[in-house]
C-alpha positions as a printed NumPy array, in Angstrom:
array([[  -9.452,   10.552,  -96.05 ],
       [ -10.378,    7.015,  -97.191],
       [  -7.833,    4.819,  -99.003],
       [  -8.751,    2.287, -101.7  ],
       [  -8.293,   -0.55 ,  -99.223],
       [ -10.933,    0.963,  -96.934],
       [  -8.555,    2.392,  -94.325],
       [  -9.446,    5.782,  -92.831],
       [  -6.829,    8.455,  -92.145],
       [  -7.29 ,   11.532,  -89.98 ],
       [  -4.823,   14.385,  -90.279],
       [  -3.798,   17.702,  -91.818],
       [  -3.014,   18.029,  -95.545],
       [   0.306,   19.866,  -95.916],
       [   0.636,   19.746,  -99.713],
       [  -1.771,   18.815, -102.528],
       [  -0.169,   18.175, -105.936],
       [  -1.604,   16.784, -109.175],
       [  -0.437,   13.223, -108.4  ],
       [   0.241,   13.14 , -104.657],
       [  -0.67 ,   14.452, -101.227],
       [   1.497,   15.14 ,  -98.21 ],
       [  -0.403,   14.611,  -94.965],
       [   0.444,   14.775,  -91.266],
       [  -1.364,   12.014,  -89.33 ],
       [  -2.881,   13.487,  -86.175],
       [  -4.249,   10.4  ,  -84.395],
       [  -2.844,    6.876,  -83.863],
       [  -4.528,    4.331,  -86.128],
       [  -3.986,    1.091,  -88.021],
       [  -4.09 ,    1.072,  -91.83 ],
       [  -3.919,   -1.659,  -94.496],
       [  -1.444,   -1.212,  -97.377],
       [  -0.568,   -3.265, -100.452],
       [   3.064,   -4.357, -100.406],
       [   3.414,   -3.337, -104.064],
       [   2.69 ,    0.274, -103.065],
       [   5.432,    0.398, -100.409],
       [   9.054,    1.432, -100.984],
       [  11.352,    0.638,  -98.058],
       [  14.3  ,    2.923,  -97.47 ],
       [  15.704,    0.701,  -94.67 ],
       [  15.498,   -3.008,  -93.733],
       [  12.456,   -4.102,  -91.744],
       [  13.436,   -4.321,  -88.074],
       [  10.466,   -6.442,  -87.033],
       [   6.711,   -6.65 ,  -87.007],
       [   4.939,   -5.392,  -83.922],
       [   2.895,   -8.045,  -82.139],
       [  -0.812,   -7.2  ,  -81.804],
       [  -1.98 ,   -6.183,  -78.346],
       [  -5.051,   -7.571,  -76.596],
       [  -6.983,   -5.418,  -74.146],
       [  -7.868,   -7.789,  -71.307],
       [  -9.176,   -5.204,  -68.87 ],
       [ -12.836,   -5.224,  -67.863],
       [ -15.405,   -7.783,  -66.719],
       [ -14.982,  -11.466,  -67.613],
       [ -16.541,  -14.876,  -66.967],
       [ -14.325,  -17.94 ,  -66.531],
       [ -15.204,  -21.616,  -66.904],
       [ -12.67 ,  -24.354,  -66.18 ],
       [ -12.382,  -28.114,  -65.809],
       [  -9.48 ,  -29.69 ,  -63.911],
       [  -8.055,  -33.105,  -63.239],
       [  -6.895,  -33.549,  -59.614],
       [  -4.433,  -36.383,  -58.973],
       [  -2.706,  -37.548,  -55.796],
       [  -2.503,  -40.387,  -53.294],
       [  -4.683,  -41.592,  -50.463],
       [  -3.697,  -44.085,  -47.751],
       [  -3.568,  -47.016,  -50.157],
       [  -3.139,  -45.962,  -53.798],
       [  -3.076,  -43.202,  -56.383],
       [  -6.406,  -41.492,  -56.896],
       [  -7.942,  -38.895,  -59.187],
       [ -11.058,  -36.761,  -59.467],
       [ -12.563,  -33.927,  -61.52 ],
       [ -13.123,  -30.298,  -60.584],
       [ -15.381,  -27.729,  -62.3  ],
       [ -15.157,  -24.002,  -61.513],
       [ -17.176,  -20.938,  -62.543],
       [ -16.055,  -17.41 ,  -61.643],
       [ -16.668,  -13.718,  -62.343],
       [ -13.754,  -11.278,  -62.363],
       [ -12.607,   -7.769,  -63.213],
       [  -9.206,   -7.208,  -64.829],
       [  -7.403,   -3.888,  -64.381],
       [  -5.242,   -2.296,  -67.084],
       [  -2.051,   -3.402,  -65.319],
       [  -3.003,   -7.075,  -65.835],
       [  -4.141,   -7.766,  -62.266],
       [  -7.502,   -9.523,  -61.963],
       [  -9.739,   -9.928,  -58.896],
       [ -12.822,  -12.128,  -58.805],
       [ -14.887,  -14.689,  -56.949],
       [ -16.338,  -18.046,  -57.901],
       [ -17.807,  -21.397,  -57.001],
       [ -17.756,  -24.929,  -58.358],
       [ -18.354,  -28.646,  -57.989],
       [ -15.722,  -31.175,  -56.887],
       [ -15.408,  -34.778,  -55.777],
       [ -13.013,  -35.931,  -53.083],
       [ -14.212,  -38.65 ,  -50.697],
       [ -17.423,  -36.588,  -50.606],
       [ -18.917,  -33.907,  -52.849],
       [ -17.855,  -30.34 ,  -52.037],
       [ -18.874,  -26.914,  -53.344],
       [ -16.027,  -24.376,  -53.05 ],
       [ -16.673,  -20.638,  -52.66 ],
       [ -13.452,  -18.713,  -53.237],
       [ -11.694,  -15.45 ,  -54.088],
       [  -9.63 ,  -15.532,  -57.292],
       [  -6.5  ,  -13.4  ,  -57.877],
       [  -4.713,  -13.537,  -61.264],
       [  -1.977,  -11.66 ,  -63.102],
       [  -1.169,  -11.404,  -66.835],
       [   2.259,   -9.752,  -67.341],
       [   1.838,   -9.353,  -71.137],
       [  -0.778,   -7.766,  -73.393],
       [  -0.066,  -10.025,  -76.373],
       [  -2.539,  -12.631,  -77.659],
       [  -0.531,  -15.399,  -75.989],
       [   0.376,  -14.515,  -72.419],
       [   1.55 ,  -16.443,  -69.36 ],
       [  -0.478,  -15.962,  -66.2  ],
       [  -0.421,  -16.977,  -62.546],
       [  -3.331,  -17.463,  -60.153],
       [  -4.176,  -17.882,  -56.478],
       [  -7.546,  -19.088,  -55.178],
       [  -8.535,  -19.306,  -51.534],
       [ -11.832,  -19.88 ,  -49.781],
       [ -14.081,  -22.424,  -48.098],
       [ -15.55 ,  -25.664,  -49.45 ],
       [ -18.941,  -26.807,  -48.187],
       [ -19.345,  -30.568,  -47.886],
       [ -22.384,  -32.641,  -48.826],
       [ -23.101,  -36.209,  -47.793],
       [ -21.409,  -38.633,  -45.441],
       [ -18.053,  -40.369,  -45.552],
       [ -18.344,  -44.008,  -46.633],
       [ -14.776,  -45.222,  -47.026],
       [ -15.382,  -48.851,  -46.054],
       [ -14.308,  -48.461,  -42.427],
       [ -16.536,  -49.261,  -39.45 ],
       [ -17.645,  -46.46 ,  -37.134],
       [ -19.352,  -46.963,  -33.774],
       [ -22.629,  -45.22 ,  -34.524],
       [ -22.879,  -44.075,  -38.145],
       [ -20.92 ,  -42.613,  -41.025],
       [ -19.26 ,  -39.23 ,  -40.346],
       [ -21.037,  -36.208,  -41.825],
       [ -18.945,  -33.787,  -43.878],
       [ -18.658,  -30.177,  -42.666],
       [ -16.309,  -28.904,  -45.379],
       [ -13.127,  -26.922,  -44.82 ],
       [ -10.431,  -24.573,  -46.12 ],
       [  -9.372,  -24.696,  -49.777],
       [  -6.266,  -23.217,  -51.434],
       [  -5.088,  -23.359,  -55.039],
       [  -2.155,  -21.802,  -56.891],
       [  -0.571,  -22.336,  -60.287],
       [   0.545,  -20.903,  -63.626],
       [  -0.341,  -21.369,  -67.267],
       [  -0.701,  -19.884,  -70.749],
       [  -3.665,  -18.031,  -72.251],
       [  -4.414,  -17.615,  -75.963],
       [  -6.845,  -14.796,  -76.779],
       [  -8.857,  -14.294,  -79.971],
       [  -9.355,  -10.987,  -81.764],
       [ -12.649,  -10.614,  -79.887],
       [ -10.765,  -10.947,  -76.56 ],
       [ -12.298,  -14.315,  -75.629],
       [  -9.635,  -16.851,  -74.722],
       [  -8.704,  -20.423,  -73.901],
       [  -6.103,  -21.351,  -71.304],
       [  -4.257,  -24.293,  -69.843],
       [  -2.381,  -24.455,  -66.557],
       [  -0.744,  -26.632,  -63.926],
       [  -1.089,  -26.019,  -60.209],
       [  -1.212,  -27.263,  -56.635],
       [  -4.483,  -27.841,  -54.786],
       [  -4.995,  -28.158,  -51.016],
       [  -8.331,  -29.124,  -49.486],
       [  -9.158,  -29.684,  -45.817],
       [ -12.399,  -31.491,  -44.934],
       [ -13.726,  -31.999,  -41.413],
       [ -16.097,  -34.878,  -40.639],
       [ -18.208,  -35.097,  -37.477],
       [ -20.246,  -37.981,  -36.114],
       [ -22.146,  -38.861,  -32.95 ],
       [ -20.39 ,  -41.432,  -30.816],
       [ -23.184,  -41.578,  -28.248],
       [ -26.608,  -40.199,  -29.16 ],
       [ -27.804,  -39.865,  -25.548],
       [ -24.776,  -37.826,  -24.41 ],
       [ -24.317,  -36.005,  -27.705],
       [ -20.651,  -36.923,  -27.627],
       [ -19.105,  -35.888,  -30.966],
       [ -15.994,  -37.198,  -32.656],
       [ -14.163,  -35.215,  -35.327],
       [ -12.17 ,  -36.583,  -38.255],
       [  -9.974,  -34.194,  -40.294],
       [  -8.631,  -35.122,  -43.734],
       [  -6.206,  -32.957,  -45.75 ],
       [  -5.923,  -33.512,  -49.51 ],
       [  -2.873,  -32.464,  -51.543],
       [  -3.421,  -32.711,  -55.289],
       [  -1.663,  -31.922,  -58.564],
       [  -4.029,  -29.982,  -60.834],
       [  -4.084,  -29.854,  -64.644],
       [  -6.574,  -27.207,  -65.777],
       [  -8.251,  -26.282,  -69.066],
       [ -10.566,  -23.296,  -69.296],
       [ -12.413,  -20.635,  -71.286],
       [ -12.578,  -16.873,  -70.698],
       [ -15.451,  -14.733,  -72.034],
       [ -14.978,  -10.956,  -72.037]])
């Protein structure tokens, strides 16, 4: 059956009179009704919030501001991440990704991404954990003098956790914002004596506050 508003109903007709029909609806569906055609026999208890189906494959893009302190002053840098993920019907998401970041040197993280959305509404809180390895590029030039040359970056462990809010559209794409903690370890190596191949190692650990803004395409 098709209503004037365009809504489709599927069911069994129980009674057909000259001016009305009585019908048992046999499948769950959403219909559109004019308020003038509705007679309420009891007060409205509330309007059900629309649900968003987040399960399935998704692509995530995000940009973050990383702020913290070094030995002398406050410092900040930008971080850009790209990841692929699969979300299960219970709200748990597993994925992997990479990115581009600037600390004292440029690094490219490769990480596993675990997320959880507790709600199926358009606006839902979420929490995330990322862990992996960042590959370093270039040499450390922090203004200090080293015996032979500038240390070469070898990368190191990365870890990131935080929480935020996601707002989804009717087509399931979404924008999100979050706040988190970021840890990055970078190891630098340099030759102290070329003839003896004597190597020195310098390890730097970065602790940063992250403010993240991102897009999700499903």
